[in-house]
Short mmCIF file of C-alpha atoms in Angstrom, two decimals:
data_model
loop_
_atom_site.label_atom_id
_atom_site.label_comp_id
_atom_site.label_asym_id
_atom_site.label_seq_id
_atom_site.Cartn_x
_atom_site.Cartn_y
_atom_site.Cartn_z
CA UNK M 1 239.34 -35.90 -237.78
CA UNK M 2 241.28 -38.20 -235.56
CA UNK M 3 243.88 -38.93 -238.31
CA UNK M 4 244.19 -35.23 -239.09
CA UNK M 5 244.78 -34.63 -235.28
CA UNK M 6 247.44 -37.40 -235.26
CA UNK M 7 249.21 -35.87 -238.24
CA UNK M 8 249.32 -32.48 -236.43
CA UNK M 9 250.60 -34.10 -233.25
CA UNK M 10 253.38 -35.67 -235.16
CA UNK M 11 254.30 -32.60 -237.10
CA UNK M 12 254.38 -30.67 -233.82
CA UNK M 13 256.61 -33.10 -232.18
CA UNK M 14 258.81 -33.24 -235.21
CA UNK M 15 259.24 -29.55 -235.09
CA UNK M 16 260.08 -29.69 -231.42
CA UNK M 17 262.90 -31.97 -231.89
CA UNK M 18 264.24 -30.07 -234.97
CA UNK M 19 264.79 -27.25 -232.43
CA UNK M 20 266.74 -29.45 -230.00
CA UNK M 21 270.30 -29.18 -229.25
CA UNK M 22 270.62 -28.52 -225.56
CA UNK M 23 271.13 -32.03 -224.33
CA UNK M 24 273.91 -33.18 -222.30
CA UNK M 25 274.49 -35.55 -225.20
CA UNK M 26 275.40 -32.84 -227.18
CA UNK M 27 277.35 -31.72 -224.33
CA UNK M 28 279.83 -34.49 -224.31
CA UNK M 29 278.63 -36.87 -221.67
CA UNK M 30 281.11 -39.57 -222.33
CA UNK M 31 281.37 -39.05 -225.87
CA UNK M 32 277.82 -39.12 -227.45
CA UNK M 33 278.35 -36.54 -229.94
CA UNK M 34 280.52 -38.63 -231.99
CA UNK M 35 278.04 -40.24 -234.56
CA UNK M 36 278.97 -40.36 -238.25
CA UNK M 37 276.41 -39.70 -241.00
CA UNK M 38 273.18 -41.54 -240.96
CA UNK M 39 274.18 -43.93 -243.70
CA UNK M 40 276.79 -45.68 -241.49
CA UNK M 41 277.42 -49.28 -242.20
CA UNK M 42 276.68 -52.14 -239.95
CA UNK M 43 278.29 -55.36 -238.84
CA UNK M 44 276.09 -56.90 -241.41
CA UNK M 45 274.56 -53.81 -242.96
CA UNK M 46 271.43 -51.90 -241.92
CA UNK M 47 268.24 -53.76 -241.28
CA UNK M 48 267.91 -57.05 -239.19
CA UNK M 49 267.09 -60.36 -240.45
CA UNK M 50 264.99 -61.70 -237.54
CA UNK M 51 265.77 -64.27 -234.98
CA UNK M 52 268.56 -63.06 -232.55
CA UNK M 53 269.38 -60.04 -234.60
CA UNK M 54 268.45 -56.25 -234.29
CA UNK M 55 269.37 -53.01 -235.72
CA UNK M 56 270.64 -50.51 -233.30
CA UNK M 57 270.40 -46.64 -234.08
CA UNK M 58 273.51 -45.30 -232.28
CA UNK M 59 275.52 -42.21 -231.35
CA UNK M 60 278.66 -43.92 -230.55
CA UNK M 61 279.69 -45.58 -233.75
CA UNK M 62 282.73 -43.27 -234.34
CA UNK M 63 283.99 -43.65 -230.68
CA UNK M 64 287.48 -45.43 -231.19
CA UNK M 65 286.29 -48.19 -228.78
CA UNK M 66 282.78 -48.72 -230.56
CA UNK M 67 283.85 -52.05 -232.05
CA UNK M 68 285.22 -53.37 -228.71
CA UNK M 69 282.00 -52.42 -227.02
CA UNK M 70 280.04 -53.95 -229.82
CA UNK M 71 282.02 -57.21 -229.87
CA UNK M 72 281.53 -57.74 -226.13
CA UNK M 73 277.84 -56.66 -226.41
CA UNK M 74 277.14 -59.31 -229.10
CA UNK M 75 279.06 -62.06 -227.30
CA UNK M 76 277.40 -61.38 -223.86
CA UNK M 77 273.77 -60.80 -225.06
CA UNK M 78 273.79 -63.48 -227.78
CA UNK M 79 272.26 -60.98 -230.10
CA UNK M 80 273.78 -60.04 -233.55
CA UNK M 81 273.72 -56.24 -233.70
CA UNK M 82 273.48 -54.43 -236.94
CA UNK M 83 273.85 -50.51 -236.60
CA UNK M 84 273.23 -47.47 -238.09
CA UNK M 85 275.19 -44.27 -237.17
CA UNK M 86 273.07 -41.29 -236.04
CA UNK M 87 273.99 -37.94 -237.57
CA UNK M 88 276.58 -35.84 -235.81
CA UNK M 89 274.45 -32.66 -235.94
CA UNK M 90 272.09 -32.71 -233.10
CA UNK M 91 269.26 -30.97 -234.87
CA UNK M 92 269.43 -33.46 -237.81
CA UNK M 93 269.81 -36.41 -235.49
CA UNK M 94 266.67 -35.62 -233.47
CA UNK M 95 264.64 -34.83 -236.60
CA UNK M 96 265.56 -38.32 -237.87
CA UNK M 97 264.66 -40.15 -234.63
CA UNK M 98 261.49 -38.40 -234.53
CA UNK M 99 260.86 -39.41 -238.15
CA UNK M 100 261.67 -43.11 -237.43
CA UNK M 101 259.36 -43.37 -234.47
CA UNK M 102 256.42 -41.26 -235.61
CA UNK M 103 256.29 -42.92 -239.13
CA UNK M 104 256.34 -46.59 -237.69
CA UNK M 105 259.49 -47.24 -239.48
CA UNK M 106 260.42 -50.97 -238.44
CA UNK M 107 263.94 -51.04 -239.88
CA UNK M 108 265.35 -49.88 -236.42
CA UNK M 109 264.69 -51.72 -233.35
CA UNK M 110 266.68 -50.02 -230.52
CA UNK M 111 267.53 -46.32 -230.54
CA UNK M 112 269.63 -44.04 -228.15
CA UNK M 113 267.71 -40.86 -227.08
CA UNK M 114 268.55 -38.06 -224.69
CA UNK M 115 266.36 -36.54 -221.99
CA UNK M 116 264.94 -34.00 -224.41
CA UNK M 117 263.64 -36.88 -226.67
CA UNK M 118 262.52 -38.89 -223.78
CA UNK M 119 260.43 -36.09 -222.49
CA UNK M 120 258.75 -35.58 -225.95
CA UNK M 121 258.25 -39.19 -226.79
CA UNK M 122 257.51 -41.08 -223.52
CA UNK M 123 253.71 -40.35 -223.79
CA UNK M 124 253.43 -40.85 -227.66
CA UNK M 125 252.93 -44.56 -227.76
CA UNK M 126 255.96 -44.82 -230.16
CA UNK M 127 258.14 -46.69 -227.44
CA UNK M 128 257.50 -50.24 -226.05
CA UNK M 129 257.10 -50.31 -222.13
CA UNK M 130 259.82 -52.25 -220.43
CA UNK M 131 258.76 -52.74 -216.83
CA UNK M 132 257.55 -56.26 -217.39
CA UNK M 133 260.45 -57.40 -219.54
CA UNK M 134 263.75 -55.46 -218.80
CA UNK M 135 263.22 -52.86 -216.02
CA UNK M 136 261.72 -55.33 -213.52
CA UNK M 137 261.57 -54.15 -209.83
CA UNK M 138 264.86 -55.69 -208.90
CA UNK M 139 266.81 -54.10 -211.75
CA UNK M 140 264.83 -50.76 -211.48
CA UNK M 141 265.78 -50.41 -207.80
CA UNK M 142 269.49 -50.06 -208.71
CA UNK M 143 268.86 -47.03 -211.01
CA UNK M 144 268.42 -43.36 -209.59
CA UNK M 145 264.76 -43.27 -208.72
CA UNK M 146 264.19 -39.49 -209.18
CA UNK M 147 265.62 -39.62 -212.62
CA UNK M 148 263.71 -42.66 -213.67
CA UNK M 149 260.37 -41.10 -212.52
CA UNK M 150 261.18 -37.70 -214.07
CA UNK M 151 262.67 -38.70 -217.31
CA UNK M 152 261.66 -42.28 -218.29
CA UNK M 153 258.34 -42.96 -216.85
CA UNK M 154 255.07 -42.04 -218.86
CA UNK M 155 252.00 -40.61 -217.52
CA UNK M 156 250.55 -44.15 -217.38
CA UNK M 157 253.46 -45.43 -215.44
CA UNK M 158 255.20 -47.06 -218.29
CA UNK M 159 259.08 -47.38 -218.11
CA UNK M 160 260.33 -46.56 -221.58
CA UNK M 161 264.12 -46.63 -221.35
CA UNK M 162 267.26 -48.09 -219.98
CA UNK M 163 269.84 -45.41 -218.94
CA UNK M 164 273.26 -45.99 -220.27
CA UNK M 165 275.10 -43.90 -217.74
CA UNK M 166 274.68 -41.15 -215.00
CA UNK M 167 276.37 -37.86 -215.90
CA UNK M 168 276.55 -34.76 -213.82
CA UNK M 169 276.46 -31.25 -215.08
CA UNK M 170 279.51 -30.42 -212.91
CA UNK M 171 281.74 -27.65 -212.08
CA UNK M 172 285.19 -27.87 -213.86
CA UNK M 173 288.01 -25.71 -212.91
CA UNK M 174 291.46 -24.84 -214.54
CA UNK M 175 293.74 -25.71 -211.37
CA UNK M 176 296.44 -23.31 -212.68
CA UNK M 177 294.18 -20.39 -212.56
CA UNK M 178 292.79 -21.49 -209.22
CA UNK M 179 296.40 -21.52 -207.94
CA UNK M 180 296.98 -18.12 -209.56
CA UNK M 181 294.15 -16.66 -207.79
CA UNK M 182 295.56 -17.75 -204.55
CA UNK M 183 292.48 -20.16 -203.77
CA UNK M 184 292.31 -23.66 -202.89
CA UNK M 185 288.58 -24.34 -203.30
CA UNK M 186 285.31 -22.87 -204.33
CA UNK M 187 282.91 -23.64 -201.62
CA UNK M 188 280.39 -20.60 -201.52
CA UNK M 189 278.88 -18.08 -203.70
CA UNK M 190 281.49 -15.52 -202.49
CA UNK M 191 284.33 -17.89 -203.61
CA UNK M 192 282.61 -18.36 -206.97
CA UNK M 193 282.43 -14.62 -207.63
CA UNK M 194 285.94 -13.98 -206.10
CA UNK M 195 287.48 -16.72 -208.55
CA UNK M 196 285.61 -15.22 -211.59
CA UNK M 197 286.93 -11.73 -210.76
CA UNK M 198 290.43 -12.75 -210.03
CA UNK M 199 290.67 -14.87 -213.15
CA UNK M 200 289.34 -12.26 -215.64
CA UNK M 201 292.21 -10.49 -217.24
CA UNK M 202 294.25 -10.20 -220.42
CA UNK M 203 291.34 -11.35 -222.60
CA UNK M 204 290.67 -14.31 -220.40
CA UNK M 205 287.48 -14.86 -218.39
CA UNK M 206 286.57 -16.25 -214.98
CA UNK M 207 283.61 -18.09 -216.30
CA UNK M 208 282.77 -19.73 -219.57
CA UNK M 209 279.12 -20.37 -220.64
CA UNK M 210 277.27 -22.16 -223.51
CA UNK M 211 274.71 -19.51 -223.92
CA UNK M 212 273.31 -20.38 -227.28
CA UNK M 213 269.40 -20.26 -226.97
CA UNK M 214 268.74 -23.93 -226.83
CA UNK M 215 271.78 -24.78 -224.66
CA UNK M 216 271.61 -22.08 -221.98
CA UNK M 217 268.74 -23.84 -220.41
CA UNK M 218 271.15 -26.13 -218.46
CA UNK M 219 273.16 -23.26 -216.97
CA UNK M 220 269.93 -21.16 -216.10
CA UNK M 221 268.39 -24.23 -214.38
CA UNK M 222 271.65 -24.89 -212.42
CA UNK M 223 271.85 -21.45 -211.09
CA UNK M 224 268.10 -21.55 -210.25
CA UNK M 225 268.79 -24.56 -208.18
CA UNK M 226 271.93 -23.03 -206.46
CA UNK M 227 269.84 -20.09 -205.42
CA UNK M 228 267.00 -22.27 -204.29
CA UNK M 229 264.66 -21.29 -206.91
CA UNK M 230 261.94 -23.12 -209.01
CA UNK M 231 262.41 -23.06 -212.81
CA UNK M 232 258.62 -23.34 -213.26
CA UNK M 233 257.98 -20.30 -210.87
CA UNK M 234 259.50 -17.04 -212.03
CA UNK M 235 257.85 -15.29 -209.14
CA UNK M 236 260.32 -17.13 -206.93
CA UNK M 237 262.93 -14.86 -205.66
CA UNK M 238 265.55 -17.56 -206.02
CA UNK M 239 264.64 -17.87 -209.66
CA UNK M 240 265.08 -14.11 -210.18
CA UNK M 241 268.39 -14.10 -208.22
CA UNK M 242 269.72 -16.74 -210.60
CA UNK M 243 269.12 -14.95 -213.88
CA UNK M 244 270.20 -11.59 -212.28
CA UNK M 245 273.35 -13.23 -211.17
CA UNK M 246 274.04 -14.36 -214.81
CA UNK M 247 273.32 -11.00 -216.07
CA UNK M 248 275.74 -9.47 -213.66
CA UNK M 249 278.42 -11.99 -214.77
CA UNK M 250 278.37 -10.70 -218.28
CA UNK M 251 277.36 -6.99 -217.74
CA UNK M 252 278.20 -5.82 -214.25
CA UNK M 253 281.27 -7.77 -213.32
CA UNK M 254 282.21 -8.55 -216.94
CA UNK M 255 283.65 -11.88 -215.99
CA UNK M 256 282.10 -13.88 -218.90
CA UNK M 257 281.65 -12.60 -222.48
CA UNK M 258 278.21 -11.70 -223.77
CA UNK M 259 279.17 -12.96 -227.29
CA UNK M 260 279.05 -16.62 -225.96
CA UNK M 261 275.15 -16.48 -226.71
CA UNK M 262 276.34 -18.03 -230.04
CA UNK M 263 278.28 -20.82 -228.38
CA UNK M 264 277.23 -24.43 -227.88
CA UNK M 265 279.15 -26.87 -225.95
CA UNK M 266 281.77 -27.56 -228.66
CA UNK M 267 282.80 -23.83 -228.87
CA UNK M 268 282.83 -23.44 -225.02
CA UNK M 269 284.73 -26.52 -224.42
CA UNK M 270 287.57 -25.67 -226.89
CA UNK M 271 287.87 -22.31 -225.35
CA UNK M 272 288.13 -23.67 -221.89
CA UNK M 273 290.80 -26.14 -223.11
CA UNK M 274 292.63 -23.10 -224.75
CA UNK M 275 292.87 -21.37 -221.41
CA UNK M 276 290.27 -18.68 -222.14
CA UNK M 277 288.03 -19.60 -219.22
CA UNK M 278 288.81 -20.36 -215.50
CA UNK M 279 285.70 -22.60 -214.94
CA UNK M 280 282.65 -23.99 -216.70
CA UNK M 281 279.60 -26.19 -216.08
CA UNK M 282 280.18 -29.29 -218.21
CA UNK M 283 278.68 -32.85 -218.54
CA UNK M 284 280.63 -36.10 -218.65
CA UNK M 285 283.93 -37.31 -217.35
CA UNK M 286 286.41 -35.27 -218.98
CA UNK M 287 286.91 -37.27 -222.27
CA UNK M 288 287.62 -34.08 -224.13
CA UNK M 289 290.15 -32.69 -221.78
CA UNK M 290 291.97 -36.00 -221.54
CA UNK M 291 292.20 -36.22 -225.34
CA UNK M 292 293.61 -32.65 -225.35
CA UNK M 293 296.13 -33.56 -222.59
CA UNK M 294 294.58 -30.98 -220.34
CA UNK M 295 292.98 -33.32 -217.79
CA UNK M 296 294.20 -33.74 -214.24
CA UNK M 297 294.34 -32.46 -210.64
CA UNK M 298 297.05 -30.02 -211.73
CA UNK M 299 295.05 -28.90 -214.88
CA UNK M 300 291.37 -29.29 -215.69
CA UNK M 301 289.31 -31.35 -213.30
CA UNK M 302 285.88 -31.68 -211.70
CA UNK M 303 285.06 -30.29 -208.22
CA UNK M 304 282.17 -30.31 -205.88
CA UNK M 305 279.46 -27.84 -206.48
CA UNK M 306 279.64 -24.58 -204.40
CA UNK M 307 276.86 -23.89 -201.87
CA UNK M 308 274.95 -20.81 -202.59
CA UNK M 309 271.45 -21.09 -201.03
CA UNK M 310 271.81 -24.81 -201.68
CA UNK M 311 274.49 -27.29 -203.10
CA UNK M 312 272.76 -28.85 -206.04
CA UNK M 313 273.50 -30.60 -209.35
CA UNK M 314 271.73 -32.13 -212.38
CA UNK M 315 272.07 -35.64 -213.68
CA UNK M 316 271.22 -36.85 -217.18
CA UNK M 317 271.73 -39.72 -219.39
CA UNK M 318 271.14 -41.07 -222.85
CA UNK M 319 268.97 -44.00 -222.87
CA UNK M 320 268.32 -47.12 -224.93
CA UNK M 321 264.56 -47.40 -226.05
CA UNK M 322 262.59 -50.11 -227.90
CA UNK M 323 260.74 -48.89 -231.06
CA UNK M 324 257.17 -50.00 -230.72
CA UNK M 325 257.13 -50.88 -234.44
CA UNK M 326 260.08 -53.28 -234.13
CA UNK M 327 259.55 -56.72 -235.55
CA UNK M 328 262.40 -58.18 -233.35
CA UNK M 329 261.07 -57.46 -230.09
CA UNK M 330 262.22 -60.69 -228.42
CA UNK M 331 265.77 -60.23 -229.65
CA UNK M 332 265.58 -56.38 -228.63
CA UNK M 333 264.51 -57.26 -225.06
CA UNK M 334 267.33 -59.80 -224.79
CA UNK M 335 269.76 -56.99 -225.81
CA UNK M 336 268.20 -54.51 -223.50
CA UNK M 337 268.46 -56.87 -220.54
CA UNK M 338 272.17 -57.21 -221.27
CA UNK M 339 272.45 -53.38 -221.36
CA UNK M 340 270.69 -53.07 -217.98
CA UNK M 341 272.89 -55.75 -216.39
CA UNK M 342 276.06 -55.30 -214.55
CA UNK M 343 278.25 -56.51 -217.51
CA UNK M 344 276.38 -54.18 -219.84
CA UNK M 345 277.12 -51.08 -217.47
CA UNK M 346 280.64 -52.01 -217.09
CA UNK M 347 281.14 -52.39 -220.90
CA UNK M 348 279.95 -48.79 -221.16
CA UNK M 349 282.32 -47.71 -218.44
CA UNK M 350 285.24 -49.55 -219.81
CA UNK M 351 284.87 -48.51 -223.49
CA UNK M 352 282.81 -45.29 -223.46
CA UNK M 353 283.99 -43.75 -220.09
CA UNK M 354 280.44 -43.65 -219.15
CA UNK M 355 279.81 -43.68 -215.35
CA UNK M 356 277.46 -46.38 -214.58
CA UNK M 357 273.78 -45.45 -213.72
CA UNK M 358 273.31 -48.54 -211.47
CA UNK M 359 274.47 -47.89 -208.04
CA UNK M 360 275.65 -51.43 -207.31
CA UNK M 361 277.81 -51.30 -210.41
CA UNK M 362 279.18 -47.83 -209.63
CA UNK M 363 280.30 -49.39 -206.31
CA UNK M 364 282.13 -52.19 -208.08
CA UNK M 365 285.97 -52.03 -207.67
CA UNK M 366 286.21 -52.21 -211.38
CA UNK M 367 285.03 -48.67 -211.40
CA UNK M 368 287.71 -46.53 -209.91
CA UNK M 369 289.79 -43.36 -210.37
CA UNK M 370 289.35 -39.68 -209.54
CA UNK M 371 285.97 -39.42 -211.29
CA UNK M 372 284.57 -42.11 -208.85
CA UNK M 373 285.93 -40.10 -205.95
CA UNK M 374 284.36 -36.80 -206.83
CA UNK M 375 281.05 -38.48 -208.04
CA UNK M 376 280.90 -40.08 -204.69
CA UNK M 377 281.42 -36.67 -202.86
CA UNK M 378 278.84 -35.18 -205.09
CA UNK M 379 276.25 -37.85 -204.38
CA UNK M 380 276.92 -37.45 -200.67
CA UNK M 381 276.74 -33.67 -200.46
CA UNK M 382 274.35 -32.45 -203.25
CA UNK M 383 270.68 -32.29 -204.04
CA UNK M 384 270.51 -34.32 -207.24
CA UNK M 385 267.82 -33.48 -209.61
CA UNK M 386 266.66 -34.46 -213.12
CA UNK M 387 266.29 -31.39 -215.36
CA UNK M 388 262.91 -29.58 -215.37
CA UNK M 389 261.33 -30.23 -218.83
CA UNK M 390 257.84 -29.94 -220.19
CA UNK M 391 256.00 -31.97 -222.76
CA UNK M 392 256.79 -29.50 -225.55
CA UNK M 393 260.37 -29.63 -224.43
CA UNK M 394 262.29 -27.79 -227.05
CA UNK M 395 259.68 -25.09 -227.66
CA UNK M 396 259.90 -24.30 -224.04
CA UNK M 397 263.56 -24.43 -223.92
CA UNK M 398 264.13 -22.24 -227.07
CA UNK M 399 261.57 -19.61 -225.82
CA UNK M 400 263.38 -19.30 -222.31
CA UNK M 401 266.74 -19.21 -223.95
CA UNK M 402 265.57 -16.41 -226.33
CA UNK M 403 264.18 -14.39 -223.42
CA UNK M 404 267.47 -14.85 -221.56
CA UNK M 405 269.45 -13.68 -224.47
CA UNK M 406 267.39 -10.54 -224.82
CA UNK M 407 267.81 -9.85 -221.05
CA UNK M 408 271.58 -10.19 -221.06
CA UNK M 409 271.70 -7.97 -224.13
CA UNK M 410 269.50 -5.18 -222.20
CA UNK M 411 266.63 -5.60 -224.72
CA UNK M 412 264.21 -6.44 -221.86
CA UNK M 413 264.38 -5.97 -218.16
CA UNK M 414 264.48 -8.61 -215.39
CA UNK M 415 260.89 -7.95 -214.64
CA UNK M 416 259.87 -8.48 -218.30
CA UNK M 417 262.14 -11.72 -218.44
CA UNK M 418 260.31 -13.13 -215.38
CA UNK M 419 256.89 -12.20 -216.63
CA UNK M 420 257.51 -13.71 -220.08
CA UNK M 421 259.13 -16.81 -218.66
CA UNK M 422 256.15 -17.51 -216.61
CA UNK M 423 253.94 -17.07 -219.62
CA UNK M 424 255.98 -19.68 -221.25
CA UNK M 425 255.65 -22.11 -218.44
CA UNK M 426 251.85 -21.85 -218.42
CA UNK M 427 251.77 -22.08 -222.22
CA UNK M 428 253.96 -25.36 -222.57
CA UNK M 429 253.04 -27.27 -219.28
#
């Protein structure tokens, strides 16, 4: 009976990750959507040979600077790193990670996982606790405490990952459109609405969203926080105001298109680059905009969050975790210690444009530029939250997303949305 229950648990978790797709990883934090097919080669082929040698399941292998990052990581850690490229498609990638961990596959030692996977896996027993070996108190104290507690700490208090960066779901604006609207900043809810309305004309919109059912979670939760609501309490007036505000954007003010319910971040981002949108909420440090020559204070750039009821922002990361089935744990811990070190975090900043998660490394003069300037302003003025997730992460995210899509398409009322959303909270918590 116990075995049957275990199989059912594994199947359920596998289904949950198949549905996944809303992570900031798929949202371009740095460049985590750049993995090639799962059969990617390695510096010495997949599968490690013991000793100071491991196999890394990575989302970064097609990043142009991956080899430079890898060379430095191997040199500084003293560990030979074979690697396997994670699939580009988020659904396929998460299904494969789930299969590797749930099946006890020991050919992979270290994996990169996003917040959704961390929430689903941290209590599964599939990941090796790191608090006694890698994330010791002196190291842990440098990482964002709220994020570590919310996302990477199990119910038993085990720490299961090393964050590779800190990424904000920040507000990005097209400066040319802000100038055209005769505005210099977006500080309040009124500014936000005025800018959307002023920028909506000639087939262009004031706001661009990624409202595909498994992605819209991030925006709903952002507006809930801005209105002072509670994502787990849909009787809260702030929560109701948030979704009503999004409904009004699409249907009352018509400053964002309803048909973006099919868009994930890739589609939304391209439209923003093409000038269709005046502002979006987006993860990362602007890699896509830089590559499109659309980045800069006179073009697309990050600004501080406006203050509605509150000034609030989400942070996320992809994290490195140790497969509990790994036969090379000593070498894997050695590599993880490097990743959690100042050198490891600076390597990620230099080669992957990932903002360091460690506070002391972020303060290092080697980390500079306008991103550091705006990140510092956000840190000083915003409530910084980890995203609200439940153990059955993707089932919950997908259900709320479906309800939201029905609401903005007038298939259900606001009261029906809130009632059904609260039922989903109770069902999946």
